[in-house]
Amino acid sequence: MTSSSFPASASSSSASSALSRSAASAAPARLALKGDLLDFTAAPAWARVDDPAVRFRPGHWLLIEQGRIVGVQADDPGEGWQREDHSGRLILPGFVDTHVHSPQLDVIASYGTELLDWLNTYTFPAERRYQDPDVAQEGAARFLDALLAHGTTAAVVYPTVHKVSAEALFEAAAARGMRLITGKILMDRHAPDGLRDDVHQAERDCLDLIARHHRRERLAYAVTVRFAPTSTPEQLAMAGALCRADPTLYMQTHVAENRSEVDWVARLFPEARSYLDVYDRVGLLHPRAVLAHGIWLDETDRAVLARTGAQIAHCPSSNLFLGSGLFDWPAHLAAGVAVSVASDVGGGTSLSTQRTLSDGYKVQALKGQRMTAWCGLHAATRGAAEALDLSSELGHFDPGTLADVCIWDWASGPVAQGRMDLARDLHERVFAWMTLSDERNLVASYVAGVARFRRD
Ligand SMILES: [Zn+2]
């Protein structure tokens, strides 16, 4: 049973759904993919277009054994390999979306509000439906298939306050072999009926989900505070205690997205120096903490992020759509803060990482700064993997990593093709691709060497 108005059968994800449920769940013993391989060996410098951290190997074979990358070579590997020749196409590591809300696919592209009104008008009613296990299961499957159909193979995800919604996401990700970090939302005040928990039941639910899913296959648990206003000080303290008890847990929340929200937090927590300080005081900031937005932080806040190792998930599409503000990316880099990029659907208007990065470029342009394609793509692949302490598993083509890999057309349609033909150097070409492409360019998505989406 579902109350969704976005049937899976009408979306381009139906092909990947079919693959997910088919027998195509075991990686081929030896798979070789040929195309233009692009990844990063380190973090590119801000605003540098000829950066040595960029590794471009056109017309090369990516060799995968039992789901793991074992090498890259120019020569055809021969008969002993299942070969797929995608010559003239771009091959990238699968994208990592570090902040996205699965139930909010149902409210993407909703008109006319800023953050706090948007939550009350659109988001909370959509999330309430996820207390129904059937809705949660159908929604989790539809959401993950949609990620795969956009070239995103790993994600840090918000379900809803309901335990069953986190459970459904874990099971759906395990069925697809995906790297997924999630946890039930903690929210015990300032939310409508049907969307609040309480400290003790929430703690029991978290401990049970951690025991059964954290570090199972490619799953990990994130202590998930929606944002400071919707948790009591007692619940925030409980969340901090969970993190201190197990440093392998992730933490996700929102911070300093919108000025009205920042003012509200200041009234609710007068003892805190800043919004970020509310989290720091209870021990929620650590190297596995992922904080979305961070638009209205100051230099002291950025120093706290750097000291604790907590990272920012920058959500440019959402920030523009909700009119939240312009994130200062270089200021965070200068302070030594890790920054990844995220769709923040449904505040963001697309699951496409290219569209997110294109908006990211525009946000920096409005601040008089320029984001290279290298900084954007690194933040969505190797940079995100390193920030999440997952770079031994994904985000690049080094031997030993799991083959989370996507194949893309360089161009879709005559305008993009014409622009590609005129590109004078690699950065110009990749920047045009980042700006003009989207999920329609996606040919296939592999998760640990298994095709989980194919366009045809
Ligand atoms: Zn969000």
Short mmCIF file of C-alpha atoms and ligand atoms in Angstrom, two decimals:
data_model
loop_
_atom_site.label_atom_id
_atom_site.label_comp_id
_atom_site.label_asym_id
_atom_site.label_seq_id
_atom_site.Cartn_x
_atom_site.Cartn_y
_atom_site.Cartn_z
CA MET A 1 0.00 0.00 0.00
CA THR A 2 1.28 3.42 -0.83
CA SER A 3 0.02 6.97 -0.83
CA SER A 4 2.79 8.02 -3.17
CA SER A 5 1.98 10.11 -6.20
CA PHE A 6 5.28 9.19 -7.90
CA PRO A 7 4.91 5.62 -9.15
CA ALA A 8 8.13 3.72 -9.70
CA SER A 9 6.82 2.35 -12.97
CA ALA A 10 6.78 5.85 -14.42
CA SER A 11 10.41 6.63 -13.63
CA SER A 12 13.63 5.78 -15.39
CA SER A 13 14.61 3.74 -12.35
CA SER A 14 12.41 0.83 -13.41
CA ALA A 15 15.30 -0.71 -15.33
CA SER A 16 17.53 -0.70 -12.27
CA SER A 17 14.70 -2.09 -10.15
CA ALA A 18 14.53 -5.02 -12.50
CA LEU A 19 18.27 -5.55 -12.22
CA SER A 20 18.19 -5.30 -8.44
CA ARG A 21 15.66 -8.06 -8.18
CA SER A 22 17.06 -10.24 -10.94
CA ALA A 23 19.72 -12.89 -10.78
CA ALA A 24 22.32 -10.25 -11.73
CA SER A 25 23.37 -9.95 -8.11
CA ALA A 26 26.71 -11.73 -8.25
CA ALA A 27 29.69 -9.85 -9.64
CA PRO A 28 31.28 -11.41 -12.72
CA ALA A 29 34.52 -13.17 -11.83
CA ARG A 30 36.51 -10.95 -14.21
CA LEU A 31 34.98 -7.81 -15.69
CA ALA A 32 36.78 -5.25 -17.85
CA LEU A 33 35.25 -1.85 -18.71
CA LYS A 34 36.83 0.30 -21.43
CA GLY A 35 36.37 4.06 -21.61
CA ASP A 36 37.86 7.41 -20.60
CA LEU A 37 38.76 6.86 -16.93
CA LEU A 38 38.71 9.97 -14.74
CA ASP A 39 39.46 10.02 -11.02
CA PHE A 40 41.65 11.83 -8.49
CA THR A 41 44.80 10.84 -6.63
CA ALA A 42 44.48 13.64 -4.05
CA ALA A 43 42.54 16.84 -3.42
CA PRO A 44 42.90 19.36 -6.24
CA ALA A 45 43.81 22.91 -5.26
CA TRP A 46 40.99 25.47 -5.29
CA ALA A 47 40.70 27.28 -8.65
CA ARG A 48 43.56 25.41 -10.33
CA VAL A 49 42.56 23.94 -13.72
CA ASP A 50 45.84 22.12 -14.50
CA ASP A 51 46.05 20.16 -11.27
CA PRO A 52 48.34 17.10 -10.97
CA ALA A 53 45.78 15.40 -8.70
CA VAL A 54 43.59 14.79 -11.78
CA ARG A 55 44.13 11.31 -13.25
CA PHE A 56 42.73 10.99 -16.78
CA ARG A 57 43.34 7.78 -18.68
CA PRO A 58 41.39 7.90 -21.98
CA GLY A 59 40.63 4.65 -23.76
CA HIS A 60 41.82 2.46 -20.90
CA TRP A 61 40.48 -0.77 -19.43
CA LEU A 62 39.34 -0.86 -15.81
CA LEU A 63 39.90 -4.39 -14.54
CA ILE A 64 37.55 -5.79 -11.88
CA GLU A 65 37.79 -9.17 -10.19
CA GLN A 66 35.07 -10.44 -7.85
CA GLY A 67 33.72 -6.88 -7.54
CA ARG A 68 37.06 -5.28 -6.71
CA ILE A 69 39.24 -3.06 -8.91
CA VAL A 70 42.54 -4.79 -9.60
CA GLY A 71 44.12 -2.52 -12.18
CA VAL A 72 43.97 -0.20 -15.18
CA GLN A 73 45.69 -0.82 -18.50
CA ALA A 74 45.71 0.39 -22.09
CA ASP A 75 45.89 -3.07 -23.66
CA ASP A 76 42.89 -5.34 -24.20
CA PRO A 77 42.94 -7.85 -21.33
CA GLY A 78 41.92 -10.71 -23.63
CA GLU A 79 39.52 -13.63 -23.67
CA GLY A 80 39.60 -14.42 -19.98
CA TRP A 81 37.60 -11.28 -19.16
CA GLN A 82 33.97 -10.28 -19.62
CA ARG A 83 34.69 -7.16 -21.68
CA GLU A 84 32.44 -4.12 -22.16
CA ASP A 85 33.81 -1.61 -24.65
CA HIS A 86 32.52 1.90 -23.88
CA SER A 87 35.14 3.68 -25.97
CA GLY A 88 34.25 7.37 -26.32
CA ARG A 89 32.40 7.39 -23.00
CA LEU A 90 33.40 8.77 -19.60
CA ILE A 91 33.94 6.39 -16.67
CA LEU A 92 33.87 7.88 -13.16
CA PRO A 93 33.76 6.49 -9.64
CA GLY A 94 30.14 6.34 -8.47
CA PHE A 95 29.02 9.54 -6.83
CA VAL A 96 28.60 9.83 -3.06
CA ASP A 97 25.62 11.95 -1.92
CA THR A 98 26.42 12.95 1.65
CA HIS A 99 23.07 14.48 2.57
CA VAL A 100 19.70 13.43 1.15
CA HIS A 101 16.25 12.63 2.57
CA SER A 102 14.63 9.48 1.19
CA PRO A 103 10.97 10.33 1.98
CA GLN A 104 11.35 13.77 0.43
CA LEU A 105 11.31 12.48 -3.13
CA ASP A 106 7.59 13.01 -2.65
CA VAL A 107 7.96 16.76 -1.98
CA ILE A 108 10.74 17.62 -4.44
CA ALA A 109 9.94 20.80 -6.38
CA SER A 110 7.38 22.20 -3.91
CA TYR A 111 6.60 25.87 -4.39
CA GLY A 112 7.01 28.95 -2.35
CA THR A 113 8.58 28.53 1.11
CA GLU A 114 11.71 28.99 3.19
CA LEU A 115 13.08 26.28 5.46
CA LEU A 116 10.80 26.39 8.49
CA ASP A 117 7.55 26.84 6.52
CA TRP A 118 8.74 24.24 4.01
CA LEU A 119 9.14 21.67 6.79
CA ASN A 120 5.65 22.29 8.15
CA THR A 121 3.86 22.63 4.82
CA TYR A 122 5.40 19.85 2.77
CA THR A 123 7.97 17.74 4.55
CA PHE A 124 6.37 16.71 7.80
CA PRO A 125 3.13 15.48 6.14
CA ALA A 126 5.21 13.42 3.68
CA GLU A 127 7.34 11.93 6.45
CA ARG A 128 4.37 10.93 8.57
CA ARG A 129 3.36 8.34 5.99
CA TYR A 130 6.60 6.40 6.62
CA GLN A 131 5.30 4.96 9.88
CA ASP A 132 3.53 2.44 7.62
CA PRO A 133 6.01 -0.42 6.94
CA ASP A 134 4.68 -0.91 3.41
CA VAL A 135 5.19 2.76 2.57
CA ALA A 136 8.67 2.66 4.16
CA GLN A 137 9.72 -0.40 2.16
CA GLU A 138 8.36 0.81 -1.14
CA GLY A 139 9.83 4.26 -0.54
CA ALA A 140 13.29 2.91 0.35
CA ALA A 141 13.45 0.73 -2.76
CA ARG A 142 12.21 3.51 -5.03
CA PHE A 143 14.68 5.97 -3.49
CA LEU A 144 17.76 3.76 -3.83
CA ASP A 145 16.87 2.79 -7.38
CA ALA A 146 16.51 6.48 -8.17
CA LEU A 147 19.99 7.15 -6.72
CA LEU A 148 21.46 4.41 -8.91
CA ALA A 149 19.64 5.82 -11.94
CA HIS A 150 21.42 9.14 -11.27
CA GLY A 151 24.92 7.67 -10.90
CA THR A 152 24.99 7.79 -7.10
CA THR A 153 26.23 4.53 -5.61
CA ALA A 154 26.72 5.53 -1.95
CA ALA A 155 24.85 7.93 0.31
CA VAL A 156 24.33 9.38 3.75
CA VAL A 157 20.56 9.39 4.10
CA TYR A 158 17.79 10.68 6.36
CA PRO A 159 14.76 8.43 6.61
CA THR A 160 12.09 9.59 9.12
CA VAL A 161 11.65 9.46 12.89
CA HIS A 162 10.11 6.00 12.54
CA LYS A 163 12.38 3.05 13.29
CA VAL A 164 10.77 1.09 10.48
CA SER A 165 11.89 3.71 7.94
CA ALA A 166 15.57 3.21 8.85
CA GLU A 167 15.10 -0.54 8.88
CA ALA A 168 13.64 -0.42 5.36
CA LEU A 169 16.57 1.62 4.05
CA PHE A 170 19.15 -0.74 5.55
CA GLU A 171 17.45 -3.77 4.02
CA ALA A 172 17.04 -2.14 0.61
CA ALA A 173 20.70 -1.04 0.55
CA ALA A 174 21.89 -4.51 1.59
CA ALA A 175 19.84 -6.04 -1.22
CA ARG A 176 21.68 -3.77 -3.69
CA GLY A 177 25.13 -4.17 -2.12
CA MET A 178 25.34 -0.41 -1.58
CA ARG A 179 27.36 1.61 0.91
CA LEU A 180 24.68 3.34 2.96
CA ILE A 181 24.89 5.39 6.14
CA THR A 182 21.63 6.17 7.86
CA GLY A 183 19.79 6.12 11.19
CA LYS A 184 16.36 6.93 12.50
CA ILE A 185 15.73 10.63 13.00
CA LEU A 186 15.76 11.90 16.58
CA MET A 187 12.99 14.44 17.06
CA ASP A 188 11.19 14.85 20.37
CA ARG A 189 9.82 18.39 20.18
CA HIS A 190 8.61 21.08 17.76
CA ALA A 191 7.21 18.51 15.38
CA PRO A 192 3.60 17.45 14.77
CA ASP A 193 1.86 14.37 16.14
CA GLY A 194 3.06 11.15 14.56
CA LEU A 195 6.58 12.55 14.07
CA ARG A 196 7.91 12.79 17.62
CA ASP A 197 9.79 10.21 19.65
CA ASP A 198 10.92 10.44 23.27
CA VAL A 199 14.40 10.14 24.74
CA HIS A 200 14.13 6.64 26.18
CA GLN A 201 12.27 4.94 23.33
CA ALA A 202 14.57 6.66 20.83
CA GLU A 203 17.64 5.40 22.66
CA ARG A 204 16.29 1.84 22.69
CA ASP A 205 15.48 2.06 18.96
CA CYS A 206 18.95 3.41 18.14
CA LEU A 207 20.72 0.71 20.15
CA ASP A 208 18.68 -2.01 18.49
CA LEU A 209 19.32 -0.67 14.97
CA ILE A 210 23.04 -0.26 15.76
CA ALA A 211 23.28 -3.81 17.06
CA ARG A 212 21.63 -5.28 13.98
CA HIS A 213 22.89 -3.07 11.12
CA HIS A 214 26.00 -1.05 12.02
CA ARG A 215 29.04 -2.44 10.18
CA ARG A 216 26.92 -5.20 8.63
CA GLU A 217 28.10 -5.60 5.03
CA ARG A 218 28.36 -2.04 3.62
CA LEU A 219 25.95 -0.47 6.11
CA ALA A 220 26.74 1.94 8.90
CA TYR A 221 24.64 3.68 11.51
CA ALA A 222 24.44 7.45 11.84
CA VAL A 223 23.10 9.03 15.00
CA THR A 224 20.63 11.31 13.23
CA VAL A 225 19.61 14.53 14.93
CA ARG A 226 17.22 16.31 12.56
CA PHE A 227 18.41 19.70 13.82
CA ALA A 228 18.84 21.35 17.19
CA PRO A 229 15.32 22.86 17.41
CA THR A 230 13.55 19.49 17.18
CA SER A 231 15.50 17.79 19.98
CA THR A 232 15.31 18.59 23.68
CA PRO A 233 18.62 19.13 25.51
CA GLU A 234 18.06 15.68 27.06
CA GLN A 235 17.78 14.06 23.65
CA LEU A 236 20.88 15.88 22.37
CA ALA A 237 22.79 14.63 25.41
CA MET A 238 21.62 11.07 24.70
CA ALA A 239 22.77 11.38 21.08
CA GLY A 240 26.18 12.63 22.22
CA ALA A 241 26.48 9.71 24.64
CA LEU A 242 25.76 7.24 21.82
CA CYS A 243 28.59 8.78 19.76
CA ARG A 244 31.03 8.71 22.67
CA ALA A 245 30.22 5.07 23.39
CA ASP A 246 31.14 3.97 19.87
CA PRO A 247 33.51 6.14 17.79
CA THR A 248 32.77 4.08 14.67
CA LEU A 249 29.24 5.54 14.54
CA TYR A 250 28.50 8.38 12.18
CA MET A 251 26.46 11.44 13.14
CA GLN A 252 24.37 13.53 10.78
CA THR A 253 22.46 16.74 11.32
CA HIS A 254 21.76 20.19 9.87
CA VAL A 255 23.47 23.40 10.93
CA ALA A 256 23.14 27.11 10.11
CA GLU A 257 21.08 26.70 6.96
CA ASN A 258 18.75 29.67 7.23
CA ARG A 259 18.82 32.92 9.21
CA SER A 260 15.41 32.43 10.84
CA GLU A 261 16.53 28.99 11.93
CA VAL A 262 19.78 30.39 13.37
CA ASP A 263 17.79 33.00 15.33
CA TRP A 264 15.44 30.31 16.66
CA VAL A 265 18.37 28.18 17.84
CA ALA A 266 19.86 31.21 19.61
CA ARG A 267 16.57 31.66 21.52
CA LEU A 268 16.27 27.95 22.35
CA PHE A 269 19.90 27.57 23.50
CA PRO A 270 20.93 30.92 25.00
CA GLU A 271 23.88 29.29 26.77
CA ALA A 272 25.54 28.27 23.48
CA ARG A 273 28.02 30.55 21.72
CA SER A 274 26.60 29.62 18.32
CA TYR A 275 24.37 27.10 16.57
CA LEU A 276 27.36 24.81 16.01
CA ASP A 277 28.28 25.12 19.67
CA VAL A 278 24.95 23.47 20.63
CA TYR A 279 26.29 20.29 19.03
CA ASP A 280 29.86 20.70 20.28
CA ARG A 281 28.76 21.00 23.91
CA VAL A 282 27.11 17.56 23.87
CA GLY A 283 29.87 15.73 21.99
CA LEU A 284 28.21 15.44 18.58
CA LEU A 285 31.17 16.84 16.64
CA HIS A 286 33.77 14.26 15.67
CA PRO A 287 35.48 12.94 12.50
CA ARG A 288 32.38 10.98 11.49
CA ALA A 289 29.98 13.90 11.91
CA VAL A 290 28.34 15.14 8.69
CA LEU A 291 26.68 18.54 9.02
CA ALA A 292 24.56 19.81 6.17
CA HIS A 293 24.73 23.44 4.96
CA GLY A 294 26.91 25.49 7.35
CA ILE A 295 26.06 28.69 5.50
CA TRP A 296 25.85 30.97 8.53
CA LEU A 297 28.97 29.86 10.42
CA ASP A 298 31.78 32.16 11.51
CA GLU A 299 35.54 31.74 11.77
CA THR A 300 35.34 30.37 15.30
CA ASP A 301 32.83 27.75 14.12
CA ARG A 302 35.09 26.74 11.26
CA ALA A 303 37.99 26.35 13.68
CA VAL A 304 35.77 24.06 15.80
CA LEU A 305 34.92 21.96 12.74
CA ALA A 306 38.62 21.67 11.90
CA ARG A 307 39.56 20.79 15.49
CA THR A 308 36.91 18.09 15.83
CA GLY A 309 37.24 16.74 12.26
CA ALA A 310 33.52 17.24 11.59
CA GLN A 311 32.66 17.89 7.94
CA ILE A 312 30.22 19.98 5.94
CA ALA A 313 27.85 18.56 3.31
CA HIS A 314 27.37 21.50 0.97
CA CYS A 315 23.92 21.50 -0.67
CA PRO A 316 23.92 24.25 -3.31
CA SER A 317 20.73 23.30 -5.15
CA SER A 318 18.75 23.26 -1.91
CA ASN A 319 20.35 26.51 -0.71
CA LEU A 320 19.32 28.28 -3.91
CA PHE A 321 15.85 26.74 -4.07
CA LEU A 322 14.91 27.58 -0.48
CA GLY A 323 16.75 30.91 -0.62
CA SER A 324 18.89 29.89 2.36
CA GLY A 325 22.13 31.65 1.44
CA LEU A 326 25.52 31.26 -0.24
CA PHE A 327 28.04 28.83 1.28
CA ASP A 328 31.64 30.03 1.42
CA TRP A 329 33.53 26.94 0.25
CA PRO A 330 37.06 28.43 0.07
CA ALA A 331 36.74 29.78 3.63
CA HIS A 332 36.10 26.23 4.85
CA LEU A 333 39.02 24.82 2.86
CA ALA A 334 41.28 27.55 4.24
CA ALA A 335 40.21 26.59 7.76
CA GLY A 336 41.00 22.94 7.10
CA VAL A 337 37.37 21.72 7.04
CA ALA A 338 36.39 18.82 4.77
CA VAL A 339 33.57 19.72 2.36
CA SER A 340 31.54 17.27 0.30
CA VAL A 341 28.55 17.99 -1.93
CA ALA A 342 25.02 16.76 -1.50
CA SER A 343 21.67 16.97 -3.22
CA ASP A 344 19.55 17.54 -0.09
CA VAL A 345 16.49 16.33 -1.97
CA GLY A 346 13.71 17.40 -1.42
CA GLY A 347 15.03 20.92 -0.56
CA GLY A 348 17.38 20.27 -3.48
CA THR A 349 15.69 19.96 -6.84
CA SER A 350 17.52 16.99 -8.35
CA LEU A 351 19.31 13.79 -7.36
CA SER A 352 21.76 14.52 -10.18
CA THR A 353 25.24 15.26 -8.86
CA GLN A 354 26.07 17.18 -12.05
CA ARG A 355 23.10 19.48 -11.50
CA THR A 356 24.14 19.88 -7.87
CA LEU A 357 27.71 20.76 -8.92
CA SER A 358 26.47 23.13 -11.59
CA ASP A 359 24.50 24.95 -8.89
CA GLY A 360 27.61 24.81 -6.71
CA TYR A 361 29.55 26.66 -9.38
CA LYS A 362 26.83 29.34 -9.52
CA VAL A 363 26.80 29.75 -5.73
CA GLN A 364 30.55 30.39 -5.73
CA ALA A 365 30.20 32.72 -8.73
CA LEU A 366 27.70 34.81 -6.75
CA LYS A 367 30.39 35.13 -4.07
CA GLY A 368 32.96 36.21 -6.67
CA GLN A 369 34.73 32.84 -6.55
CA ARG A 370 35.18 30.07 -9.12
CA MET A 371 34.79 26.34 -8.47
CA THR A 372 36.67 24.13 -10.92
CA ALA A 373 35.18 20.91 -12.25
CA TRP A 374 38.02 19.20 -10.39
CA CYS A 375 37.02 20.56 -6.98
CA GLY A 376 33.39 19.66 -7.62
CA LEU A 377 33.95 16.14 -8.91
CA HIS A 378 36.59 15.36 -6.29
CA ALA A 379 34.16 16.44 -3.54
CA ALA A 380 31.54 14.07 -4.97
CA THR A 381 33.92 11.09 -5.19
CA ARG A 382 37.30 10.68 -3.51
CA GLY A 383 36.85 13.74 -1.29
CA ALA A 384 33.59 12.44 0.14
CA ALA A 385 35.09 8.98 0.60
CA GLU A 386 38.05 10.40 2.52
CA ALA A 387 35.85 12.62 4.66
CA LEU A 388 33.73 9.59 5.56
CA ASP A 389 36.81 7.43 6.19
CA LEU A 390 35.80 5.18 3.30
CA SER A 391 38.61 5.84 0.84
CA SER A 392 39.94 2.30 1.14
CA GLU A 393 36.53 1.12 -0.13
CA LEU A 394 35.32 3.57 -2.81
CA GLY A 395 35.66 6.94 -4.53
CA HIS A 396 38.55 6.26 -6.97
CA PHE A 397 40.12 3.59 -9.16
CA ASP A 398 43.03 2.49 -6.99
CA PRO A 399 43.45 -1.30 -6.87
CA GLY A 400 41.72 -2.91 -3.91
CA THR A 401 38.65 -0.68 -3.84
CA LEU A 402 35.19 -2.00 -4.58
CA ALA A 403 34.07 -1.30 -8.13
CA ASP A 404 31.42 1.35 -7.56
CA VAL A 405 31.66 2.76 -11.05
CA CYS A 406 29.44 4.69 -13.48
CA ILE A 407 29.61 5.03 -17.24
CA TRP A 408 28.43 8.27 -18.83
CA ASP A 409 27.92 9.70 -22.29
CA TRP A 410 30.11 12.73 -22.76
CA ALA A 411 27.21 14.49 -24.46
CA SER A 412 23.45 14.17 -24.73
CA GLY A 413 22.00 16.08 -27.66
CA PRO A 414 23.51 18.35 -30.33
CA VAL A 415 24.13 21.39 -28.12
CA ALA A 416 26.28 19.45 -25.66
CA GLN A 417 27.99 17.56 -28.49
CA GLY A 418 28.83 20.81 -30.25
CA ARG A 419 30.29 22.23 -27.03
CA MET A 420 32.37 19.08 -26.46
CA ASP A 421 33.75 19.29 -29.99
CA LEU A 422 34.98 22.83 -29.35
CA ALA A 423 36.59 22.18 -25.94
CA ARG A 424 40.30 23.07 -26.10
CA ASP A 425 41.56 21.21 -23.05
CA LEU A 426 40.51 18.60 -20.53
CA HIS A 427 39.19 20.97 -17.89
CA GLU A 428 37.08 22.85 -20.43
CA ARG A 429 35.61 19.57 -21.63
CA VAL A 430 34.89 18.18 -18.16
CA PHE A 431 33.50 21.50 -16.94
CA ALA A 432 31.11 21.59 -19.90
CA TRP A 433 30.11 18.00 -19.12
CA MET A 434 29.49 18.87 -15.47
CA THR A 435 27.38 21.86 -16.48
CA LEU A 436 25.39 20.35 -19.36
CA SER A 437 24.89 16.73 -18.34
CA ASP A 438 22.50 14.98 -15.96
CA GLU A 439 21.04 11.53 -15.41
CA ARG A 440 20.11 11.28 -19.10
CA ASN A 441 23.83 10.85 -19.81
CA LEU A 442 24.09 7.83 -17.55
CA VAL A 443 24.71 4.54 -19.36
CA ALA A 444 25.23 2.16 -16.42
CA SER A 445 25.89 2.07 -12.68
CA TYR A 446 27.91 -0.72 -11.07
CA VAL A 447 27.94 -1.43 -7.35
CA ALA A 448 30.84 -3.65 -6.30
CA GLY A 449 31.11 -4.81 -9.90
CA VAL A 450 27.42 -5.64 -10.31
CA ALA A 451 25.36 -3.66 -12.83
CA ARG A 452 22.50 -2.17 -10.78
CA PHE A 453 21.31 0.24 -13.46
CA ARG A 454 21.44 0.10 -17.23
CA ARG A 455 19.81 2.69 -19.43
CA ASP A 456 18.78 0.24 -22.11
ZN ZN B 1 18.49 18.22 4.71
#
